[in-house]
Coordinates of N, CA and C in Angstrom, one line a residue:
M1 N 4.5 -13.9 14.8 CA 4.8 -12.6 15.3 C 3.6 -11.7 15.0
N2 N 3.2 -10.9 16.0 CA 2.1 -10.0 15.8 C 2.6 -8.8 14.9
L3 N 1.6 -8.0 14.5 CA 1.9 -6.8 13.6 C 2.8 -5.8 14.2
Q4 N 2.6 -5.5 15.5 CA 3.4 -4.5 16.2 C 4.8 -4.9 16.3
N5 N 5.1 -6.1 16.8 CA 6.4 -6.5 16.9 C 7.1 -6.7 15.5
S6 N 6.4 -7.1 14.6 CA 6.9 -7.3 13.2 C 7.4 -5.9 12.7
L7 N 6.6 -4.9 12.9 CA 6.9 -3.6 12.4 C 8.2 -3.0 13.2
K8 N 8.2 -3.3 14.5 CA 9.2 -2.8 15.4 C 10.6 -3.4 14.9
F9 N 10.6 -4.7 14.7 CA 11.9 -5.3 14.3 C 12.3 -5.0 12.9
F10 N 11.3 -4.8 12.0 CA 11.6 -4.4 10.7 C 12.3 -3.0 10.7
L11 N 11.7 -2.1 11.4 CA 12.3 -0.7 11.4 C 13.7 -0.7 12.1
Q12 N 13.9 -1.5 13.1 CA 15.2 -1.6 13.7 C 16.2 -2.1 12.7
E13 N 15.8 -2.9 11.8 CA 16.8 -3.5 10.9 C 17.0 -2.6 9.6
H14 N 15.9 -1.9 9.2 CA 15.9 -1.3 7.9 C 15.8 0.2 7.9
A15 N 15.5 0.8 9.0 CA 15.3 2.3 9.1 C 16.4 3.0 9.8
K16 N 16.6 4.2 9.5 CA 17.7 5.0 10.1 C 17.2 5.9 11.3
G17 N 17.4 5.5 12.5 CA 17.2 6.3 13.6 C 16.1 7.3 13.6
D18 N 16.4 8.6 13.7 CA 15.3 9.6 13.9 C 15.0 10.3 12.6
Q19 N 15.6 9.9 11.5 CA 15.2 10.5 10.2 C 13.8 10.1 9.8
P20 N 12.9 11.0 9.5 CA 11.5 10.7 9.3 C 11.3 9.9 8.1
L21 N 10.2 9.1 8.1 CA 9.7 8.3 7.0 C 8.6 9.0 6.3
L22 N 8.2 8.6 5.1 CA 7.1 9.1 4.4 C 6.1 7.9 4.2
L23 N 4.9 8.0 4.8 CA 3.9 7.0 4.7 C 3.0 7.2 3.5
G24 N 2.9 6.3 2.6 CA 1.9 6.3 1.5 C 0.6 5.9 2.1
L25 N -0.3 6.8 2.3 CA -1.6 6.6 3.0 C -2.7 6.7 2.0
S26 N -3.4 5.6 1.7 CA -4.6 5.7 0.9 C -5.9 5.8 1.7
G27 N -5.8 5.4 3.0 CA -7.0 5.4 3.8 C -7.6 4.0 3.9
G28 N -7.1 3.1 3.1 CA -7.6 1.7 3.1 C -7.1 1.0 4.3
P29 N -7.5 -0.3 4.5 CA -7.1 -1.0 5.7 C -5.6 -1.2 5.9
D30 N -4.9 -1.4 4.8 CA -3.5 -1.7 4.8 C -2.7 -0.5 5.4
S31 N -2.9 0.6 4.7 CA -2.1 1.8 5.1 C -2.6 2.4 6.4
M32 N -3.9 2.2 6.8 CA -4.5 2.7 8.0 C -3.9 1.9 9.2
T33 N -3.7 0.6 9.0 CA -3.0 -0.2 10.0 C -1.6 0.3 10.2
L34 N -0.9 0.5 9.2 CA 0.5 1.0 9.3 C 0.5 2.4 9.9
Y35 N -0.4 3.3 9.6 CA -0.5 4.6 10.2 C -0.6 4.5 11.7
H36 N -1.5 3.8 12.2 CA -1.7 3.7 13.6 C -0.6 3.0 14.4
L37 N 0.0 2.0 13.7 CA 1.1 1.3 14.4 C 2.3 2.2 14.4
L38 N 2.6 3.0 13.4 CA 3.7 3.9 13.4 C 3.5 5.0 14.6
L39 N 2.2 5.4 14.7 CA 1.9 6.3 15.8 C 2.2 5.7 17.2
Q40 N 1.8 4.4 17.3 CA 2.0 3.7 18.6 C 3.4 3.5 18.9
E41 N 4.2 3.3 17.9 CA 5.7 3.1 18.1 C 6.4 4.4 18.2
G42 N 5.8 5.6 18.1 CA 6.4 6.8 18.2 C 7.4 7.2 17.1
V43 N 7.2 6.6 15.9 CA 8.0 6.8 14.8 C 7.7 8.2 14.1
K44 N 8.8 8.9 13.8 CA 8.6 10.1 13.1 C 8.3 9.9 11.6
F45 N 7.2 10.4 11.1 CA 6.8 10.2 9.7 C 5.9 11.3 9.3
A46 N 5.8 11.4 8.0 CA 4.8 12.3 7.3 C 3.9 11.5 6.4
I47 N 2.9 12.1 5.9 CA 1.9 11.4 5.0 C 1.9 11.9 3.6
A48 N 1.9 11.0 2.7 CA 1.6 11.3 1.3 C 0.4 10.6 0.8
H49 N -0.6 11.4 0.4 CA -1.9 10.9 -0.1 C -2.1 11.3 -1.5
V50 N -2.4 10.3 -2.4 CA -2.7 10.6 -3.8 C -4.2 10.4 -4.0
N51 N -4.9 11.5 -4.4 CA -6.3 11.4 -4.8 C -6.4 11.2 -6.3
H52 N -6.7 9.9 -6.6 CA -6.8 9.5 -8.1 C -8.0 10.1 -8.8
N53 N -9.0 10.5 -8.0 CA -10.2 11.1 -8.6 C -11.0 10.0 -9.4
W54 N -10.9 8.8 -9.0 CA -11.6 7.7 -9.7 C -13.0 7.6 -9.2
R55 N -13.2 8.1 -8.0 CA -14.5 7.9 -7.4 C -15.0 9.2 -6.8
E56 N -16.4 9.3 -6.6 CA -17.0 10.6 -6.1 C -16.5 10.8 -4.7
E57 N -16.2 9.8 -3.9 CA -15.8 9.9 -2.5 C -14.4 10.4 -2.3
S58 N -13.6 10.5 -3.4 CA -12.2 10.7 -3.3 C -11.8 12.0 -2.6
I59 N -12.5 13.1 -2.9 CA -12.2 14.4 -2.3 C -12.6 14.4 -0.9
R60 N -13.7 13.8 -0.5 CA -14.1 13.8 0.9 C -13.1 12.9 1.7
E61 N -12.7 11.8 1.2 CA -11.7 11.0 1.9 C -10.4 11.7 2.1
A62 N -9.9 12.4 1.1 CA -8.7 13.2 1.2 C -8.8 14.2 2.3
T63 N -9.9 14.9 2.4 CA -10.1 15.9 3.4 C -10.2 15.2 4.8
T64 N -10.8 14.1 4.9 CA -10.9 13.4 6.2 C -9.5 13.0 6.7
L65 N -8.7 12.5 5.7 CA -7.3 12.0 6.1 C -6.4 13.2 6.5
E66 N -6.6 14.4 5.8 CA -5.9 15.6 6.2 C -6.2 16.0 7.6
Q67 N -7.5 16.0 7.9 CA -8.0 16.4 9.2 C -7.4 15.4 10.3
M68 N -7.4 14.1 10.0 CA -6.8 13.2 10.9 C -5.3 13.5 11.2
A69 N -4.6 13.7 10.1 CA -3.2 14.1 10.2 C -3.0 15.3 11.1
F70 N -3.8 16.3 10.8 CA -3.7 17.6 11.6 C -3.9 17.3 13.1
Q71 N -4.9 16.5 13.4 CA -5.2 16.2 14.8 C -4.0 15.4 15.5
D72 N -3.3 14.6 14.7 CA -2.2 13.9 15.2 C -0.9 14.6 15.0
N73 N -0.9 15.8 14.5 CA 0.3 16.6 14.3 C 1.3 16.0 13.3
I74 N 0.7 15.4 12.3 CA 1.5 14.7 11.2 C 1.5 15.6 9.9
S75 N 2.6 15.8 9.3 CA 2.6 16.6 8.1 C 1.9 15.8 7.0
F76 N 1.1 16.5 6.2 CA 0.3 15.9 5.2 C 0.6 16.5 3.8
H77 N 0.9 15.6 2.8 CA 1.1 16.1 1.4 C 0.1 15.4 0.5
L78 N -0.5 16.2 -0.3 CA -1.6 15.7 -1.2 C -1.2 16.0 -2.7
L79 N -1.5 14.9 -3.5 CA -1.4 15.0 -4.9 C -2.7 14.7 -5.5
N80 N -3.3 15.6 -6.3 CA -4.5 15.4 -7.0 C -4.3 15.0 -8.5
L81 N -4.8 13.8 -8.9 CA -4.6 13.4 -10.3 C -5.9 13.6 -11.0
N82 N -5.8 13.8 -12.3 CA -7.0 13.9 -13.2 C -7.0 12.7 -14.2
P83 N -7.8 11.7 -14.0 CA -7.7 10.5 -14.9 C -7.9 10.9 -16.4
K84 N -8.6 12.0 -16.7 CA -8.9 12.4 -18.1 C -7.6 12.9 -18.7
N85 N -6.6 13.3 -17.9 CA -5.3 13.7 -18.5 C -4.3 12.6 -18.6
I86 N -4.7 11.4 -18.2 CA -3.7 10.3 -18.2 C -4.0 9.4 -19.4
K87 N -2.9 9.2 -20.2 CA -3.1 8.4 -21.4 C -2.4 7.0 -21.2
G88 N -2.9 6.0 -22.0 CA -2.3 4.7 -21.8 C -2.9 3.9 -20.7
N89 N -2.1 3.0 -20.1 CA -2.6 2.1 -19.0 C -2.8 3.0 -17.8
L90 N -4.0 3.1 -17.4 CA -4.4 4.0 -16.2 C -3.7 3.6 -14.9
E91 N -3.7 2.2 -14.7 CA -3.1 1.7 -13.4 C -1.6 2.0 -13.4
L92 N -1.0 1.7 -14.5 CA 0.5 1.8 -14.6 C 0.9 3.3 -14.5
E93 N 0.2 4.2 -15.2 CA 0.5 5.6 -15.2 C 0.3 6.2 -13.8
C94 N -0.7 5.8 -13.2 CA -1.0 6.3 -11.8 C 0.1 5.8 -10.8
R95 N 0.5 4.6 -11.0 CA 1.6 4.1 -10.2 C 2.9 4.9 -10.4
L96 N 3.2 5.2 -11.6 CA 4.4 6.0 -11.9 C 4.3 7.4 -11.3
E97 N 3.1 8.0 -11.4 CA 2.8 9.3 -10.8 C 3.0 9.3 -9.3
R98 N 2.5 8.2 -8.7 CA 2.7 8.1 -7.2 C 4.2 8.0 -6.8
L99 N 4.9 7.2 -7.5 CA 6.3 7.0 -7.2 C 7.1 8.3 -7.4
K100 N 6.7 9.1 -8.5 CA 7.4 10.4 -8.7 C 7.0 11.3 -7.6
F101 N 5.8 11.3 -7.1 CA 5.4 12.2 -6.0 C 6.2 11.8 -4.7
F102 N 6.3 10.5 -4.4 CA 7.0 10.1 -3.3 C 8.5 10.5 -3.3
K103 N 9.1 10.3 -4.5 CA 10.5 10.7 -4.7 C 10.7 12.2 -4.5
T104 N 9.8 13.0 -5.1 CA 10.0 14.4 -4.9 C 9.9 14.9 -3.5
L105 N 9.0 14.3 -2.7 CA 8.8 14.6 -1.3 C 10.0 14.2 -0.5
C106 N 10.5 13.0 -0.8 CA 11.7 12.5 0.0 C 12.9 13.4 -0.3
D107 N 13.1 13.8 -1.5 CA 14.2 14.7 -1.9 C 14.0 16.1 -1.2
Q108 N 12.8 16.6 -1.2 CA 12.5 18.0 -0.8 C 12.6 18.1 0.8
F109 N 12.1 17.0 1.5 CA 12.0 17.1 2.9 C 12.9 16.2 3.6
N110 N 13.8 15.5 2.9 CA 14.8 14.6 3.5 C 14.1 13.4 4.2
Y111 N 13.0 12.9 3.7 CA 12.5 11.7 4.3 C 13.4 10.5 3.8
Q112 N 13.7 9.6 4.7 CA 14.6 8.6 4.4 C 14.1 7.5 3.4
A113 N 12.8 7.3 3.4 CA 12.2 6.3 2.5 C 10.7 6.5 2.6
V114 N 10.0 5.9 1.6 CA 8.5 5.8 1.7 C 8.2 4.4 2.2
I115 N 7.2 4.3 3.1 CA 6.8 3.1 3.7 C 5.4 2.8 3.3
L116 N 5.2 1.5 2.9 CA 3.9 1.2 2.3 C 3.3 -0.1 3.0
G117 N 2.0 -0.2 2.8 CA 1.3 -1.3 3.6 C 1.0 -2.6 2.8
H118 N 1.8 -2.8 1.7 CA 1.6 -4.1 1.0 C 1.8 -5.3 1.9
H119 N 1.0 -6.3 1.6 CA 1.0 -7.5 2.5 C 1.1 -8.8 1.6
L120 N 1.0 -9.9 2.3 CA 1.2 -11.2 1.7 C 0.3 -11.4 0.5
D121 N -1.0 -11.0 0.6 CA -1.9 -11.2 -0.5 C -1.5 -10.4 -1.7
D122 N -1.0 -9.2 -1.5 CA -0.5 -8.3 -2.6 C 0.6 -9.0 -3.3
Q123 N 1.5 -9.7 -2.5 CA 2.6 -10.4 -3.1 C 2.2 -11.5 -4.0
A124 N 1.2 -12.3 -3.5 CA 0.7 -13.4 -4.3 C 0.1 -12.9 -5.6
E125 N -0.7 -11.8 -5.6 CA -1.2 -11.2 -6.8 C -0.1 -10.8 -7.8
T126 N 0.9 -10.2 -7.2 CA 2.0 -9.7 -8.0 C 2.8 -10.9 -8.7
V127 N 3.1 -11.9 -8.0 CA 3.8 -13.0 -8.6 C 3.0 -13.7 -9.6
L128 N 1.7 -14.0 -9.3 CA 0.8 -14.6 -10.3 C 0.6 -13.8 -11.5
K129 N 0.5 -12.5 -11.4 CA 0.3 -11.6 -12.5 C 1.5 -11.7 -13.4
R130 N 2.7 -11.6 -12.8 CA 4.0 -11.6 -13.6 C 4.2 -13.0 -14.3
L131 N 3.8 -14.0 -13.6 CA 3.9 -15.4 -14.2 C 3.0 -15.5 -15.4
F132 N 1.7 -15.0 -15.3 CA 0.8 -15.1 -16.4 C 1.3 -14.2 -17.6
E133 N 1.9 -13.1 -17.3 CA 2.4 -12.2 -18.3 C 3.7 -12.6 -19.0
G134 N 4.2 -13.7 -18.5 CA 5.4 -14.3 -19.1 C 6.7 -13.6 -18.7
A135 N 6.8 -13.1 -17.5 CA 7.9 -12.4 -17.0 C 9.2 -13.3 -16.9
Y136 N 10.3 -12.7 -17.1 CA 11.6 -13.4 -16.9 C 11.7 -13.9 -15.5
L137 N 12.5 -14.9 -15.2 CA 12.6 -15.5 -13.9 C 13.0 -14.5 -12.8
T138 N 13.9 -13.6 -13.2 CA 14.3 -12.6 -12.2 C 13.2 -11.6 -11.8
R139 N 12.2 -11.5 -12.7 CA 11.0 -10.7 -12.3 C 10.0 -11.4 -11.5
L140 N 10.2 -12.7 -11.3 CA 9.2 -13.4 -10.5 C 9.5 -13.4 -9.0
T141 N 10.5 -12.6 -8.6 CA 10.8 -12.4 -7.2 C 9.7 -11.6 -6.5
G142 N 8.9 -10.9 -7.3 CA 7.8 -10.2 -6.7 C 8.2 -8.9 -5.9
L143 N 7.4 -8.5 -5.0 CA 7.6 -7.3 -4.2 C 8.8 -7.6 -3.2
K144 N 9.6 -6.6 -2.9 CA 10.7 -6.7 -2.0 C 10.4 -5.9 -0.7
K145 N 10.8 -6.5 0.4 CA 10.6 -5.7 1.7 C 11.4 -4.4 1.7
V146 N 12.5 -4.4 1.0 CA 13.3 -3.2 0.9 C 13.7 -3.1 -0.6
N147 N 13.4 -2.0 -1.2 CA 13.7 -1.8 -2.6 C 14.1 -0.4 -2.9
V148 N 14.8 -0.2 -4.0 CA 15.1 1.2 -4.5 C 14.8 1.3 -5.9
I149 N 13.9 2.2 -6.2 CA 13.5 2.5 -7.6 C 13.8 3.9 -8.0
D150 N 14.7 4.1 -8.9 CA 15.1 5.4 -9.4 C 15.5 6.3 -8.2
G151 N 16.2 5.8 -7.3 CA 16.7 6.5 -6.1 C 15.7 6.7 -5.0
L152 N 14.5 6.1 -5.1 CA 13.5 6.1 -4.1 C 13.6 4.8 -3.3
K153 N 13.8 4.9 -2.0 CA 13.9 3.7 -1.1 C 12.4 3.4 -0.7
I154 N 12.1 2.2 -0.8 CA 10.7 1.7 -0.5 C 10.8 0.6 0.6
L155 N 10.0 0.8 1.6 CA 9.9 -0.2 2.7 C 8.6 -0.8 2.8
R156 N 8.5 -2.1 2.9 CA 7.2 -2.9 3.0 C 7.3 -3.8 4.2
P157 N 6.9 -3.4 5.4 CA 7.1 -4.3 6.6 C 6.1 -5.4 6.7
F158 N 5.0 -5.4 5.9 CA 3.9 -6.3 6.1 C 3.8 -7.5 5.2
L159 N 4.9 -7.7 4.4 CA 4.8 -8.7 3.3 C 4.7 -10.1 3.9
V160 N 5.0 -10.3 5.2 CA 4.8 -11.6 5.7 C 3.5 -11.8 6.4
H161 N 2.6 -10.8 6.3 CA 1.3 -10.9 7.0 C 0.2 -10.9 6.0
Q162 N -0.8 -11.7 6.2 CA -2.0 -11.8 5.3 C -2.9 -10.6 5.6
K163 N -3.7 -10.2 4.6 CA -4.6 -9.0 4.8 C -5.6 -9.3 6.0
S164 N -6.0 -10.5 6.2 CA -6.9 -10.9 7.2 C -6.3 -10.5 8.6
E165 N -5.0 -10.6 8.8 CA -4.4 -10.2 10.0 C -4.6 -8.7 10.3
L166 N -4.4 -7.9 9.2 CA -4.6 -6.4 9.3 C -6.0 -6.1 9.6
L167 N -7.0 -6.7 8.9 CA -8.4 -6.5 9.2 C -8.8 -6.8 10.6
N168 N -8.3 -8.0 11.1 CA -8.6 -8.4 12.5 C -8.0 -7.4 13.5
W169 N -6.8 -6.9 13.2 CA -6.2 -5.9 14.1 C -7.0 -4.6 14.1
L170 N -7.5 -4.1 13.0 CA -8.3 -2.9 12.9 C -9.6 -3.1 13.6
K171 N -10.2 -4.3 13.5 CA -11.4 -4.6 14.2 C -11.3 -4.6 15.7
R172 N -10.2 -5.2 16.2 CA -9.9 -5.2 17.6 C -9.7 -3.8 18.2
E173 N -9.0 -3.0 17.4 CA -8.7 -1.6 17.8 C -9.8 -0.6 17.5
Q174 N -10.8 -1.1 16.9 CA -12.0 -0.3 16.5 C -11.6 0.9 15.7
I175 N -10.8 0.7 14.7 CA -10.3 1.7 13.8 C -11.0 1.6 12.4
S176 N -11.6 2.7 12.0 CA -12.3 2.7 10.7 C -11.3 2.9 9.5
F177 N -11.8 2.6 8.3 CA -11.0 2.8 7.1 C -11.9 2.9 6.0
F178 N -11.3 3.3 4.8 CA -12.1 3.5 3.6 C -12.1 2.2 2.8
Q179 N -13.2 2.0 2.1 CA -13.3 0.9 1.2 C -13.3 1.4 -0.2
D180 N -12.3 1.1 -1.0 CA -12.2 1.6 -2.4 C -12.7 0.5 -3.3
E181 N -13.9 0.7 -3.8 CA -14.5 -0.3 -4.6 C -13.7 -0.6 -5.9
T182 N -12.9 0.3 -6.3 CA -12.1 0.0 -7.6 C -11.1 -1.1 -7.3
N183 N -10.7 -1.4 -6.1 CA -9.8 -2.5 -5.8 C -10.4 -3.8 -6.2
E184 N -11.7 -3.9 -6.2 CA -12.4 -5.2 -6.5 C -13.0 -5.1 -7.9
N185 N -12.8 -4.0 -8.6 CA -13.5 -3.8 -9.9 C -12.8 -4.6 -11.0
P186 N -13.5 -5.5 -11.6 CA -12.8 -6.4 -12.7 C -12.4 -5.6 -13.9
K187 N -12.8 -4.3 -14.0 CA -12.3 -3.4 -15.1 C -10.8 -3.3 -15.0
F188 N -10.3 -3.4 -13.8 CA -8.8 -3.2 -13.6 C -8.2 -4.6 -13.4
M189 N -7.0 -4.8 -13.8 CA -6.3 -6.1 -13.7 C -6.2 -6.5 -12.3
R190 N -5.8 -5.6 -11.4 CA -5.7 -6.0 -10.0 C -7.0 -6.4 -9.4
G191 N -8.1 -5.7 -9.8 CA -9.4 -6.1 -9.4 C -9.9 -7.4 -9.8
R192 N -9.5 -7.8 -11.1 CA -9.8 -9.1 -11.6 C -9.1 -10.2 -10.8
F193 N -7.9 -10.0 -10.4 CA -7.1 -11.0 -9.6 C -7.8 -11.1 -8.2
R194 N -8.2 -10.0 -7.6 CA -8.8 -10.1 -6.2 C -10.2 -10.6 -6.2
A195 N -11.0 -10.2 -7.2 CA -12.4 -10.6 -7.2 C -12.7 -11.9 -7.9
K196 N -11.9 -12.3 -8.9 CA -12.2 -13.4 -9.7 C -11.2 -14.5 -9.7
I197 N -9.9 -14.1 -10.2 CA -8.9 -15.1 -10.5 C -8.5 -15.9 -9.3
I198 N -8.0 -15.2 -8.3 CA -7.5 -15.9 -7.1 C -8.6 -16.7 -6.3
P199 N -9.8 -16.1 -6.1 CA -10.9 -16.9 -5.5 C -11.2 -18.1 -6.3
Y200 N -11.2 -18.0 -7.6 CA -11.4 -19.2 -8.5 C -10.4 -20.3 -8.3
L201 N -9.1 -19.8 -8.3 CA -8.0 -20.8 -8.1 C -8.0 -21.4 -6.7
N202 N -8.4 -20.6 -5.7 CA -8.5 -21.2 -4.3 C -9.6 -22.3 -4.3
L203 N -10.7 -22.0 -5.0 CA -11.8 -23.0 -5.0 C -11.4 -24.2 -5.8
E204 N -10.8 -24.1 -6.9 CA -10.4 -25.2 -7.8 C -9.3 -26.1 -7.1
F205 N -8.3 -25.4 -6.5 CA -7.3 -26.1 -5.8 C -7.7 -26.7 -4.5
G206 N -8.8 -26.2 -3.9 CA -9.2 -26.6 -2.6 C -8.4 -26.2 -1.5
K207 N -7.6 -25.1 -1.7 CA -6.8 -24.6 -0.6 C -6.4 -23.1 -0.9
N208 N -5.9 -22.4 0.1 CA -5.4 -21.1 -0.1 C -4.1 -21.1 -0.9
I209 N -4.1 -20.4 -2.0 CA -2.9 -20.4 -2.9 C -1.9 -19.2 -2.6
E210 N -2.3 -18.3 -1.7 CA -1.5 -17.1 -1.5 C -0.1 -17.5 -0.9
K211 N -0.2 -18.3 0.1 CA 1.1 -18.7 0.8 C 2.0 -19.4 -0.1
P212 N 1.6 -20.4 -0.9 CA 2.5 -21.1 -1.8 C 3.1 -20.1 -2.9
L213 N 2.3 -19.2 -3.3 CA 2.8 -18.2 -4.3 C 3.9 -17.3 -3.6
N214 N 3.7 -17.0 -2.4 CA 4.8 -16.3 -1.7 C 6.0 -17.1 -1.5

């Protein structure tokens, strides 16, 4: 099933009519694909963007996304984080801040759920990471297509699609996106999985391990 039909059927099953959604938009390929497909489907939604201020380009990217939203007449909500004020695990704390931001917006503006662009490759990383960390069996279920965390409903329509499908779609549609180098930075755990661990396992096993992990 192609991305557009997959999103259409997912929303028919899991979304509520005309009540607007909140799109978590980073500007990367995953969320940009979701943004443009939601527009094509005529879905009512607003945007939540978190500027983590990890990179020099972050402010410029946030401004570009806000201008794009304005041109498409989409409400835009921005959260600016300061890494210097975050203690402990930077990745984990930023994730918690994002979820808190999404929950606040959904409560304030009556958005029915936040919708995210996580895909099959993200799922594989999540399962493998939890396995290596020694998670209990119930935690090995990984990401869920519909989940509720502290009262925040989360929708993930792309979990059955590999990232390559999203990249190919963007290329065909001639849609640009931002490249966040921190996603491949081995300084961060997710970056190590993407840049080193999973490519190494693919090479050693002689096949793509993402689908078996899913």
